[in-house]
Coordinates of C-alpha atoms in Angstrom, one line a residue:
Chain A
X165 CA 115.4 93.3 116.3
X166 CA 113.7 96.7 116.6
X167 CA 114.0 98.9 119.6
X168 CA 110.9 99.0 121.8
X169 CA 109.8 101.9 123.8
X170 CA 108.0 101.9 127.2
X171 CA 104.4 103.0 126.8
X172 CA 105.2 106.2 128.6
X173 CA 107.8 107.2 126.1
X174 CA 105.4 106.6 123.3
X175 CA 103.4 109.7 124.0
X176 CA 106.0 112.3 123.2
X177 CA 107.0 110.2 120.2
X178 CA 103.5 110.1 118.9
X179 CA 103.1 113.8 119.6
X180 CA 106.2 114.6 117.7
X181 CA 105.1 112.4 114.8
X182 CA 101.8 114.2 114.7
X183 CA 103.6 117.5 114.7
X184 CA 105.9 116.7 111.8
X185 CA 103.0 115.2 109.9
X186 CA 101.2 118.6 110.1
X187 CA 104.4 120.4 109.2
X188 CA 105.1 118.3 106.1
X189 CA 101.6 117.7 104.9
X190 CA 99.8 120.8 106.2
X191 CA 101.0 123.2 103.5
X192 CA 99.6 120.9 100.8
X193 CA 96.3 120.7 102.5
X194 CA 96.2 124.4 102.8
X195 CA 96.9 124.9 99.0
X196 CA 94.3 122.2 98.2
X197 CA 91.7 124.0 100.2
X198 CA 92.6 127.4 98.7
X199 CA 92.4 126.0 95.2
X200 CA 88.7 125.6 95.8
X201 CA 88.1 129.0 97.1
X202 CA 88.0 132.4 95.4
X203 CA 90.6 135.1 96.2
X204 CA 87.9 137.2 97.9
X205 CA 87.0 134.4 100.2
X206 CA 90.7 133.7 101.0
X207 CA 91.5 137.3 101.8
X208 CA 88.5 137.4 104.1
X209 CA 89.7 134.3 106.0
X210 CA 92.9 132.6 104.7
X211 CA 92.3 129.4 106.6
X212 CA 88.6 128.9 106.2
X213 CA 87.0 125.7 104.8
X214 CA 86.2 125.5 101.1
X215 CA 82.4 126.0 101.3
X216 CA 81.0 126.3 98.8
X217 CA 83.7 124.5 96.8
X218 CA 84.5 126.3 93.5
X219 CA 85.4 123.3 91.3
X220 CA 84.9 125.5 88.2
X221 CA 88.2 127.2 89.1
X222 CA 90.0 124.2 87.7
X223 CA 88.4 124.5 84.3
X224 CA 89.0 128.3 84.4
X225 CA 92.7 127.9 85.2
X226 CA 93.0 125.3 82.4
X227 CA 91.1 127.2 79.7
X228 CA 91.5 130.9 80.4
X229 CA 95.3 130.9 80.6
X230 CA 98.0 129.1 78.8
X231 CA 98.0 126.4 81.5
X232 CA 97.0 123.6 79.2
X233 CA 99.9 124.5 76.9
X234 CA 102.4 124.4 79.8
X235 CA 101.0 121.1 80.9
X236 CA 101.2 119.4 77.5
X237 CA 104.6 120.8 76.9
X238 CA 105.8 119.2 80.1
X239 CA 104.1 115.9 79.2
X240 CA 105.8 115.9 75.7
X241 CA 109.2 116.9 76.9
X242 CA 109.3 114.6 79.9
X243 CA 107.9 111.6 78.1
X244 CA 110.2 111.7 75.2
X245 CA 113.3 112.5 77.3
X246 CA 112.5 109.7 79.7
X247 CA 112.0 107.1 77.0
X248 CA 115.2 108.2 75.2
X249 CA 117.3 108.3 78.3
X250 CA 116.0 104.9 79.5
X251 CA 116.7 103.1 76.2
X252 CA 120.0 104.8 75.5
X253 CA 121.1 104.4 79.2
X254 CA 120.0 100.7 79.3
X255 CA 122.0 100.0 76.1
X256 CA 125.1 101.5 77.5
X257 CA 124.6 99.9 80.9
X258 CA 124.0 96.5 79.3
X259 CA 127.2 96.9 77.3
X260 CA 129.3 97.9 80.3
X261 CA 127.9 95.2 82.5
X262 CA 128.1 92.3 80.0
X263 CA 131.0 92.7 77.7
X264 CA 134.7 92.7 78.4
X265 CA 136.6 95.1 76.2
X266 CA 139.6 97.3 76.1
X267 CA 138.7 100.8 77.4
X268 CA 135.6 99.7 79.2
X269 CA 136.9 101.3 82.4
X270 CA 137.6 104.5 80.7
X271 CA 134.1 104.6 79.2
X272 CA 132.5 103.8 82.5
X273 CA 134.6 106.5 84.3
X274 CA 133.7 109.1 81.6
X275 CA 130.0 108.4 81.7
X276 CA 129.8 108.2 85.5
X277 CA 131.8 111.4 86.0
X278 CA 128.6 113.0 84.9
X279 CA 127.2 112.2 88.3
X280 CA 129.2 115.0 89.9
X281 CA 128.7 117.6 87.1
X282 CA 126.5 120.4 88.5
X283 CA 124.1 121.9 85.9
X284 CA 125.5 125.4 86.6
X285 CA 128.8 124.3 85.0
X286 CA 127.0 123.4 81.8
X287 CA 124.2 125.9 81.5
X288 CA 126.0 128.9 80.0
X289 CA 127.8 126.8 77.4
X290 CA 124.6 124.9 76.6
X291 CA 122.9 128.2 76.0
X292 CA 125.6 129.1 73.4
X293 CA 125.7 125.6 71.8
X294 CA 121.9 125.4 71.4
X295 CA 122.0 128.9 69.8
X296 CA 124.7 127.7 67.4
X297 CA 122.7 124.7 66.3
X298 CA 119.4 126.5 66.3
X299 CA 117.8 124.4 69.0
X300 CA 117.6 127.3 71.5
X301 CA 114.1 128.0 72.6
X302 CA 112.8 124.7 71.2
X303 CA 111.4 121.7 73.1
X304 CA 113.8 119.5 71.1
X305 CA 116.7 121.4 72.5
X306 CA 115.4 120.9 76.0
X307 CA 114.8 117.2 75.4
X308 CA 118.4 116.7 74.1
X309 CA 119.8 118.5 77.2
X310 CA 117.7 116.5 79.6
X311 CA 118.8 113.2 78.0
X312 CA 122.5 114.2 78.1
X313 CA 122.4 115.3 81.7
X314 CA 120.5 112.3 83.0
X315 CA 122.4 109.5 81.2
X316 CA 125.0 109.3 84.0
X317 CA 122.6 108.5 86.8
X318 CA 120.5 106.2 84.6
X319 CA 123.6 104.2 83.6
X320 CA 124.8 104.2 87.2
X321 CA 121.6 102.6 88.6
X322 CA 121.0 100.2 85.7
X323 CA 124.6 99.0 85.4
X324 CA 124.6 98.1 89.1
X325 CA 121.5 96.0 88.6
X326 CA 122.4 94.5 85.2
X327 CA 125.8 93.3 86.6
X328 CA 123.9 91.2 89.1
X329 CA 122.0 89.2 86.5
X330 CA 123.7 85.7 86.4
X331 CA 126.0 85.2 83.5
X332 CA 124.6 81.7 83.0
X333 CA 121.5 83.3 81.6
X334 CA 123.4 85.0 78.9
X335 CA 125.7 82.0 78.1
X336 CA 122.6 79.9 77.7
X337 CA 121.0 82.4 75.4
X338 CA 124.1 82.6 73.4
X339 CA 124.2 78.9 73.0
X340 CA 120.6 79.0 71.8
X341 CA 121.7 81.3 69.1
X342 CA 120.3 84.5 70.3
X343 CA 122.0 87.5 68.7
X344 CA 123.5 90.1 70.9
X345 CA 120.6 92.5 70.2
X346 CA 118.1 89.8 71.1
X347 CA 120.0 89.1 74.3
X348 CA 119.7 92.8 75.2
X349 CA 116.0 93.1 74.2
X350 CA 114.7 89.7 75.4
X351 CA 116.9 89.0 78.5
X352 CA 118.4 92.1 80.0
X353 CA 115.4 94.4 79.6
X354 CA 112.7 92.0 81.0
X355 CA 115.0 90.7 83.8
X356 CA 116.1 94.2 84.6
X357 CA 112.6 95.6 84.6
X358 CA 112.5 96.5 88.3
X359 CA 115.6 98.7 87.9
X360 CA 114.3 100.2 84.7
X361 CA 111.1 101.0 86.4
X362 CA 113.0 102.7 89.2
X363 CA 115.0 104.9 86.8
X364 CA 111.8 105.8 84.8
X365 CA 110.0 107.0 87.9
X366 CA 113.1 108.8 89.2
X367 CA 113.8 110.5 85.9
X368 CA 110.1 111.4 85.5
X369 CA 109.9 113.2 88.8
X370 CA 113.2 115.0 88.4
X371 CA 112.4 116.2 84.8
X372 CA 108.8 117.0 85.6
X373 CA 110.1 119.4 88.3
X374 CA 113.2 120.6 86.4
X375 CA 113.6 124.4 86.4
X376 CA 117.1 125.7 85.7
X377 CA 117.7 124.3 82.2
X378 CA 114.1 125.2 81.2
X379 CA 114.3 128.8 82.4
X380 CA 117.6 129.4 80.6
X381 CA 116.8 127.5 77.4
X382 CA 113.2 128.5 76.7
X383 CA 111.8 132.0 76.2
X384 CA 108.5 131.8 74.3
X385 CA 105.3 131.6 76.4
X386 CA 103.9 128.7 74.3
X387 CA 107.0 126.6 74.8
X388 CA 107.1 126.9 78.6
X389 CA 107.0 123.7 80.7
X390 CA 104.8 123.5 83.8
X391 CA 107.3 124.8 86.4
X392 CA 108.0 127.9 84.2
X393 CA 104.3 128.2 83.5
X394 CA 103.5 128.4 87.2
X395 CA 106.2 131.0 87.7
X396 CA 104.8 133.0 84.9
X397 CA 101.2 132.5 86.0
X398 CA 102.2 133.6 89.5
X399 CA 103.8 136.7 88.1
X400 CA 100.8 137.7 86.0
X401 CA 98.2 136.8 88.7
X402 CA 100.2 138.0 91.7
X403 CA 97.2 139.1 93.6
X404 CA 94.8 136.4 92.5
X405 CA 96.0 134.0 95.1
X406 CA 93.0 131.7 94.7
X407 CA 93.8 131.2 91.0
X408 CA 97.5 130.5 91.6
X409 CA 96.5 127.9 94.2
X410 CA 94.4 126.2 91.6
X411 CA 97.3 126.3 89.2
X412 CA 99.6 124.8 91.8
X413 CA 97.1 122.0 92.4
X414 CA 97.1 121.1 88.7
X415 CA 100.9 120.7 89.0
X416 CA 100.8 118.8 92.3
X417 CA 98.0 116.3 91.5
X418 CA 99.8 114.2 88.8
X419 CA 102.8 113.8 91.0
X420 CA 100.6 112.9 94.0
X421 CA 98.6 110.4 91.9
X422 CA 101.7 108.6 90.6
X423 CA 103.1 108.8 94.2
X424 CA 100.0 107.2 95.6
X425 CA 100.3 104.2 93.3
X426 CA 104.1 103.8 93.2
X427 CA 105.2 105.3 96.5
X428 CA 107.6 102.3 97.2
X429 CA 109.2 102.5 93.8
X430 CA 109.6 106.2 93.9
X431 CA 111.1 106.2 97.4
X432 CA 113.5 103.5 96.2
X433 CA 114.3 105.4 93.1
X434 CA 114.9 108.7 94.9
X435 CA 117.3 107.0 97.3
X436 CA 119.0 104.6 94.9
X437 CA 122.0 106.9 94.5
X438 CA 122.6 107.3 98.2
X439 CA 122.3 103.8 99.6
X440 CA 124.9 101.3 98.4
Chain B
X1429 CA 113.6 81.5 63.4
X1430 CA 112.9 78.1 65.0
X1431 CA 114.7 77.0 68.1
X1432 CA 116.3 74.1 66.3
X1433 CA 118.1 76.2 63.7
X1434 CA 119.1 78.6 66.4
X1435 CA 120.7 75.8 68.3
X1436 CA 122.4 74.5 65.2
X1437 CA 123.8 77.9 64.5
X1438 CA 125.0 78.1 68.0
X1439 CA 126.8 74.7 67.8
X1440 CA 128.2 75.4 64.3
X1441 CA 129.4 78.9 65.1
X1442 CA 133.0 79.2 66.2
X1443 CA 134.1 79.2 69.8
X1444 CA 134.5 83.0 70.1
X1445 CA 130.9 83.5 69.1
X1446 CA 129.7 81.5 72.0
X1447 CA 131.7 83.5 74.5
X1448 CA 129.0 85.7 75.7
X1449 CA 131.4 88.2 77.2
X1450 CA 133.2 89.0 73.9
X1451 CA 131.9 91.6 71.5
X1452 CA 133.0 93.0 68.2
X1453 CA 133.8 96.7 67.9
X1454 CA 130.7 97.3 65.8
X1455 CA 128.5 95.8 68.5
X1456 CA 130.1 97.8 71.3
X1457 CA 129.7 101.0 69.2
X1458 CA 126.1 100.2 68.5
X1459 CA 125.3 99.9 72.3
X1460 CA 127.5 102.8 73.4
X1461 CA 127.4 105.3 70.6
X1462 CA 124.0 106.9 71.4
X1463 CA 124.9 107.4 75.1
X1464 CA 128.4 108.7 74.3
X1465 CA 127.2 111.0 71.5
X1466 CA 124.6 112.7 73.7
X1467 CA 127.0 112.8 76.6
X1468 CA 129.9 114.1 74.6
X1469 CA 127.9 116.7 72.7
X1470 CA 125.8 118.1 75.6
X1471 CA 127.7 117.4 78.7
X1472 CA 131.4 117.0 78.1
X1473 CA 131.7 119.6 75.4
X1474 CA 129.7 122.2 77.4
X1475 CA 132.0 121.7 80.4
X1476 CA 135.1 122.2 78.2
X1477 CA 133.5 125.2 76.6
X1478 CA 132.7 126.7 80.0
X1479 CA 136.4 126.2 81.0
X1480 CA 137.4 127.9 77.7
X1481 CA 134.9 130.7 78.3
X1482 CA 136.3 131.4 81.7
X1483 CA 139.5 132.6 80.2
X1484 CA 137.8 134.8 77.7
X1485 CA 135.4 137.7 77.4
X1486 CA 132.4 136.4 75.4
X1487 CA 130.4 139.2 74.0
X1488 CA 127.3 139.2 71.7
X1489 CA 127.8 138.7 67.9
X1490 CA 130.5 136.1 68.6
X1491 CA 133.1 138.5 69.8
X1492 CA 135.6 136.5 71.8
X1493 CA 138.6 138.1 73.5
X1494 CA 141.3 136.2 75.5
X1495 CA 141.7 137.7 78.9
X1496 CA 143.8 135.0 80.6
X1497 CA 143.2 134.9 84.3
X1498 CA 141.7 138.3 84.3
X1499 CA 138.2 137.1 85.0
X1500 CA 139.4 135.1 88.0
X1501 CA 141.4 138.1 89.3
X1502 CA 138.4 140.4 89.1
X1503 CA 136.2 137.8 90.8
X1504 CA 138.5 137.3 93.7
X1505 CA 139.8 140.8 94.2
X1506 CA 137.3 143.2 92.8
X1507 CA 133.8 141.8 93.2
X1508 CA 132.1 142.5 96.5
X1509 CA 128.8 141.0 95.2
X1510 CA 130.6 137.7 94.6
X1511 CA 131.9 137.6 98.1
X1512 CA 128.5 138.5 99.5
X1513 CA 127.1 135.6 97.5
X1514 CA 129.9 133.3 98.8
X1515 CA 129.1 134.3 102.4
X1516 CA 125.4 133.6 101.9
X1517 CA 126.0 130.3 100.2
X1518 CA 128.5 129.2 102.8
X1519 CA 126.1 130.0 105.6
X1520 CA 123.2 128.3 103.7
X1521 CA 125.3 125.3 103.0
X1522 CA 126.6 124.7 106.5
X1523 CA 123.4 125.2 108.4
X1524 CA 121.0 123.6 105.9
X1525 CA 123.3 120.6 105.4
X1526 CA 123.6 119.9 109.1
X1527 CA 119.9 120.4 109.9
X1528 CA 118.8 118.3 106.9
X1529 CA 121.1 115.4 107.7
X1530 CA 120.7 115.2 111.4
X1531 CA 117.1 116.3 111.3
X1532 CA 116.6 113.5 108.8
X1533 CA 118.3 111.1 111.2
X1534 CA 116.0 112.2 114.0
X1535 CA 112.9 111.6 111.9
X1536 CA 114.1 108.2 110.8
X1537 CA 114.8 107.2 114.4
X1538 CA 111.3 108.3 115.2
X1539 CA 109.8 105.9 112.7
X1540 CA 112.3 103.2 113.5
X1541 CA 111.2 103.4 117.2
X1542 CA 107.8 102.4 115.9
X1543 CA 105.9 105.6 116.0
X1544 CA 102.2 104.8 115.5
X1545 CA 101.4 104.1 111.8
X1546 CA 105.0 104.6 110.8
X1547 CA 104.3 103.2 107.3
X1548 CA 101.9 106.0 106.5
X1549 CA 103.9 108.7 108.1
X1550 CA 106.9 107.7 106.1
X1551 CA 104.9 108.3 102.9
X1552 CA 103.6 111.7 104.1
X1553 CA 106.9 112.9 105.4
X1554 CA 108.5 112.2 102.0
X1555 CA 106.0 114.1 100.0
X1556 CA 107.8 117.5 99.9
X1557 CA 110.8 115.8 98.3
X1558 CA 108.7 115.1 95.2
X1559 CA 107.4 118.6 94.7
X1560 CA 109.1 120.9 92.3
X1561 CA 110.9 123.9 93.7
X1562 CA 108.3 126.1 92.1
X1563 CA 105.5 124.5 94.0
X1564 CA 107.5 124.6 97.2
X1565 CA 108.7 128.1 96.6
X1566 CA 105.2 129.5 96.0
X1567 CA 103.7 127.8 99.0
X1568 CA 106.5 129.2 101.2
X1569 CA 106.2 132.6 99.8
X1570 CA 102.6 132.5 101.0
X1571 CA 103.5 131.0 104.4
X1572 CA 105.9 134.0 104.9
X1573 CA 103.4 136.6 103.6
X1574 CA 103.2 139.5 105.9
X1575 CA 99.4 140.1 105.7
X1576 CA 97.9 136.7 105.7
X1577 CA 100.8 134.2 105.8
X1578 CA 100.8 131.2 108.1
X1579 CA 104.0 132.1 109.9
X1580 CA 102.7 135.4 111.2
X1581 CA 99.3 133.8 111.9
X1582 CA 100.9 131.2 114.1
X1583 CA 103.0 133.8 115.9
X1584 CA 99.8 135.8 116.5
X1585 CA 97.9 132.7 117.8
X1586 CA 100.5 131.8 120.3
X1587 CA 100.8 135.3 121.6
X1588 CA 104.1 136.3 120.0
X1589 CA 102.5 138.9 117.7
X1590 CA 105.4 141.2 118.4
X1591 CA 107.6 139.0 116.2
X1592 CA 105.4 139.2 113.2
X1593 CA 107.3 140.5 110.2
X1594 CA 107.8 140.4 106.5
X1595 CA 110.0 137.3 106.5
X1596 CA 111.2 137.5 102.9
X1597 CA 111.2 141.3 102.7
X1598 CA 113.8 142.0 105.3
X1599 CA 117.5 141.4 104.7
X1600 CA 118.1 140.0 108.2
X1601 CA 115.5 137.2 107.9
X1602 CA 115.2 136.5 104.2
X1603 CA 118.1 134.0 103.9
X1604 CA 117.0 132.1 107.0
X1605 CA 113.4 132.0 105.7
X1606 CA 114.5 130.5 102.3
X1607 CA 116.7 128.1 104.2
X1608 CA 113.7 126.9 106.2
X1609 CA 111.8 126.1 103.0
X1610 CA 114.8 124.3 101.5
X1611 CA 115.3 122.2 104.7
X1612 CA 111.6 121.4 104.7
X1613 CA 111.8 120.1 101.2
X1614 CA 114.8 117.8 101.7
X1615 CA 114.4 116.5 105.3
X1616 CA 112.2 113.6 104.1
X1617 CA 114.9 112.5 101.6
X1618 CA 117.5 112.2 104.4
X1619 CA 115.0 110.5 106.6
X1620 CA 114.2 107.8 104.0
X1621 CA 117.9 107.0 103.3
X1622 CA 118.6 106.8 107.1
X1623 CA 115.5 104.6 107.5
X1624 CA 116.8 102.1 104.9
X1625 CA 120.2 102.1 106.6
X1626 CA 118.7 101.6 110.0
X1627 CA 116.7 98.6 108.9
X1628 CA 119.9 97.2 107.3
X1629 CA 121.7 97.3 110.7
X1630 CA 122.4 93.9 112.2
X1631 CA 119.7 93.2 114.7
X1632 CA 122.0 91.3 117.1
X1633 CA 124.0 94.4 118.0
X1634 CA 120.9 96.4 118.9
X1635 CA 119.5 93.4 120.7
X1636 CA 122.7 93.0 122.7
X1637 CA 122.6 96.6 123.7
X1638 CA 119.1 96.2 124.9
X1639 CA 120.1 93.2 127.0
X1640 CA 122.8 95.3 128.5
X1641 CA 120.2 97.8 129.5
X1642 CA 121.7 100.4 127.3
X1643 CA 119.7 103.7 127.4
X1644 CA 118.3 105.3 124.2
X1645 CA 120.8 108.2 124.2
X1646 CA 123.8 105.9 124.8
X1647 CA 122.6 103.5 122.1
X1648 CA 122.2 106.4 119.7
X1649 CA 125.7 107.8 120.2
X1650 CA 127.7 104.7 120.8
X1651 CA 126.0 102.2 118.5
X1652 CA 123.7 103.7 115.9
X1653 CA 125.6 106.8 114.8
X1654 CA 129.0 104.9 114.5
X1655 CA 127.4 102.2 112.5
X1656 CA 125.6 104.6 110.2
X1657 CA 128.9 106.5 109.6
X1658 CA 129.1 105.7 105.9
X1659 CA 125.5 106.7 105.3
X1660 CA 126.0 110.0 107.2
X1661 CA 129.1 110.8 105.2
X1662 CA 127.2 110.1 101.9
X1663 CA 124.3 112.2 102.9
X1664 CA 126.5 115.1 104.1
X1665 CA 128.4 115.1 100.8
X1666 CA 125.2 114.9 98.7
X1667 CA 123.5 117.6 100.7
X1668 CA 126.6 119.7 100.6
X1669 CA 126.7 119.6 96.8
X1670 CA 123.1 120.4 96.5
X1671 CA 123.3 123.4 98.9
X1672 CA 126.5 124.8 97.4
X1673 CA 124.7 125.0 94.0
X1674 CA 121.4 126.2 95.4
X1675 CA 119.5 128.2 92.8
X1676 CA 115.9 127.3 92.1
X1677 CA 114.3 128.0 95.4
X1678 CA 116.2 131.2 96.0
X1679 CA 115.4 132.4 92.5
X1680 CA 111.7 131.7 92.9
X1681 CA 111.3 133.0 96.4
X1682 CA 113.4 136.2 96.5
X1683 CA 115.5 136.4 93.3
X1684 CA 118.5 137.1 95.5
X1685 CA 117.0 140.1 97.2
X1686 CA 116.4 142.1 99.2
X1687 CA 119.7 143.9 99.0
X1688 CA 121.7 140.8 98.0
X1689 CA 120.8 139.2 101.3
X1690 CA 119.9 135.9 99.7
X1691 CA 122.2 136.2 96.7
X1692 CA 123.9 132.8 96.2
X1693 CA 126.7 132.0 93.9
X1694 CA 124.4 130.3 91.4
X1695 CA 121.9 133.1 91.3
X1696 CA 124.7 135.5 90.8
X1697 CA 126.1 133.5 87.9
X1698 CA 122.6 133.5 86.3
X1699 CA 122.3 137.3 86.8
X1700 CA 125.7 138.1 85.4
X1701 CA 124.9 136.0 82.4
X1702 CA 121.4 136.9 81.6
X1703 CA 120.1 139.8 83.7
X1704 CA 122.8 142.3 84.0
X1705 CA 123.7 144.4 81.0
X1706 CA 127.3 143.3 81.1
X1707 CA 126.8 141.1 78.0
X1708 CA 129.7 138.8 78.9
X1709 CA 129.3 135.1 79.3
X1710 CA 133.0 134.7 80.2
X1711 CA 132.8 136.2 83.6
X1712 CA 130.0 134.1 84.9
X1713 CA 131.6 131.0 83.4
X1714 CA 134.7 131.8 85.4
X1715 CA 132.6 132.0 88.6
X1716 CA 131.0 128.7 87.8
X1717 CA 134.4 127.1 87.1
X1718 CA 135.9 128.5 90.3
X1719 CA 133.0 127.4 92.4
X1720 CA 133.1 123.9 90.9
X1721 CA 136.7 123.5 91.8
X1722 CA 136.0 124.7 95.3
X1723 CA 133.2 122.2 95.7
X1724 CA 135.4 119.4 94.4
X1725 CA 138.1 120.3 96.8
X1726 CA 135.7 120.4 99.8
X1727 CA 134.3 117.0 98.8
X1728 CA 137.8 115.6 98.7
X1729 CA 138.5 117.0 102.1
X1730 CA 135.2 115.9 103.6
X1731 CA 135.5 112.3 102.4
X1732 CA 139.1 112.1 103.6
X1733 CA 138.4 113.5 107.1
X1734 CA 135.2 111.6 107.7
X1735 CA 136.0 108.3 106.1
X1736 CA 139.5 107.5 107.1
X1737 CA 139.1 107.1 110.9
X1738 CA 139.0 103.6 112.3
X1739 CA 136.5 101.6 110.3
X1740 CA 133.8 99.7 112.2
X1741 CA 133.5 96.1 111.4
X1742 CA 130.1 94.5 111.6

């Protein structure tokens, strides 16, 4: 049963709700408006409406700087890393959830201990290692690091879900002569789809936003991912606030679009680690 | 392969093959090897190498020199910048963690008490969590801008123009300003987790409290908070880890300045490794190791202190 409030108490509640909605959503609205105004207009009145709306600023930002490169770098890195970490993580999670074998607890402990490893503990050594194997300043290197550092969380979420799939299903499949690979591919994956979808959205958001590994492991301008690109763009267009706002919007819009469609899954994914 | 032949193979196969829980070593390796290889090569090995580095001076051109605990000794006894960073990080961690967790609880209660259009608000309030630190950082740099930022504009509007200042430019306000942005980004996360926990609470208990004419404040402190204890502890620990390692937002908004007033342990590690002309990866590695050990110790203490008291059954 949910608590109910007397009508009188609802007024301050609604007022507070409105206040926090403005606090949390307002800044985005402000950036959205600025992204359609020129810097001159913004400096004349920072909080004015976007009239006339300068939509051409979006094509300018996209074409006249390296923005499209940053964007596609992010798309490539994040897509490949998410696909890899999902498949690899699902295989390991399936194995840990389904099979009894000597050392399974050790393997589980080893992989899940990655949950508490802060990136700061890895980053200096990763810098050395990638230099050694000539993957420093390459997108491949960044992908490899992303996969390695996100396996723990992926396995953690997937294993919890896979372990709940009834064993009967697997026994029956085995009786029917499914090979172990077929069982993984044709039973665990489809039945576990909701959990897989959760890890995909979660990993996508985290990696799309990732900054620390990228800033240490990439140096060339044409290799930069979107977060680094915005930083760079901000640095080189310091006073061109209007243009930076447009650049920010280009980074915000994909996330907002996905969020608009999958808000429930994304909320579930982001909180999957904390609620047990 | 047809279903019939599959079934035949299943029947004809030996008993072990039909035990769906047994697996050959080859099969296990096939499933686990990719994850273990990635993990061992780019997570376990780097950690070990960081620990190794922390006892050495690592100079360019592969010059490695064993220094024993020399790095740790210098950090602890001869590095005022490190201690400045520790102080900033500690303040940041304590304040931001408490505000984030209990502010998140407040927001969750607000929605739980059926604020109008709670479903929509929940989605809007969560939005900052999804934005990258770069986006959040740039937006807040603008909000704090001296000439045209929102913070000063609001102060001006409500007649507190005397308090207008360069929020990120002054050592006494910079850390608090960055903290504000960080809290703003993560409040929604704590709210969502609390909301899920609140809806999982047994309705009878809250209902009984209502019948007993229990007031809101009493209900909050005597029923809701004790029942949410596990969630609160989880979130405190999670938030604590995140804040102790805070890097991105600080780096983007102030770079640790002005005058080291926002320097955190993580930004200092980064600077010692890549920005300063000390050319030694060993020293920053030692800081990272030291800090990791301290974080682990605090987590152990926190979970012990907070979890072991009388457990609530419901």
